[in-house]
């Protein structure tokens, strides 16, 4: 009786492991299918670059790594960072500009409050 329970537990464990592997594989395939030129790519070898083009018929991609165009298999992609939308980029730039302005105003106020040795 205990042998049957062990077999059922082992079978259940194998089923769950296979299910998780299928989910991960389908998620990776979806990520590779949705690559667009302009995305930041990291290869399995550690090369960082910008995706220049995708050739789905050959299964290759071209990366622009600081002006050097390199061709890789799609399977060599480890990480894909999506393209930042213009709204996100402008919001980030606006936040940096606002911070710089407040720092400049604060620095100007503290400079005005100090006594000058030339007066």
Coordinates of N, CA and C in Angstrom, one line a residue, residues 91-101:
X91 N 9.0 62.1 -18.6 CA 8.7 62.2 -17.2 C 10.0 62.1 -16.4
X92 N 10.8 61.2 -16.7 CA 12.1 61.1 -16.0 C 13.0 62.3 -16.2
X93 N 13.0 62.8 -17.4 CA 13.8 64.1 -17.7 C 13.2 65.2 -16.9
X94 N 11.9 65.4 -16.9 CA 11.3 66.5 -16.2 C 11.5 66.4 -14.7
X95 N 11.6 65.2 -14.1 CA 11.8 65.0 -12.7 C 13.3 65.4 -12.4
X96 N 14.2 65.1 -13.3 CA 15.6 65.5 -13.0 C 15.8 67.0 -13.1
X97 N 15.1 67.6 -14.1 CA 15.2 69.1 -14.2 C 14.6 69.7 -13.0
X98 N 13.5 69.3 -12.5 CA 12.8 69.9 -11.3 C 13.7 69.7 -10.1
X99 N 14.4 68.6 -9.9 CA 15.3 68.4 -8.8 C 16.5 69.3 -8.9
X100 N 17.0 69.5 -10.1 CA 18.1 70.4 -10.3 C 17.8 71.9 -10.0
X101 N 16.6 72.3 -10.4 CA 16.1 73.6 -10.1 C 16.0 73.9 -8.6

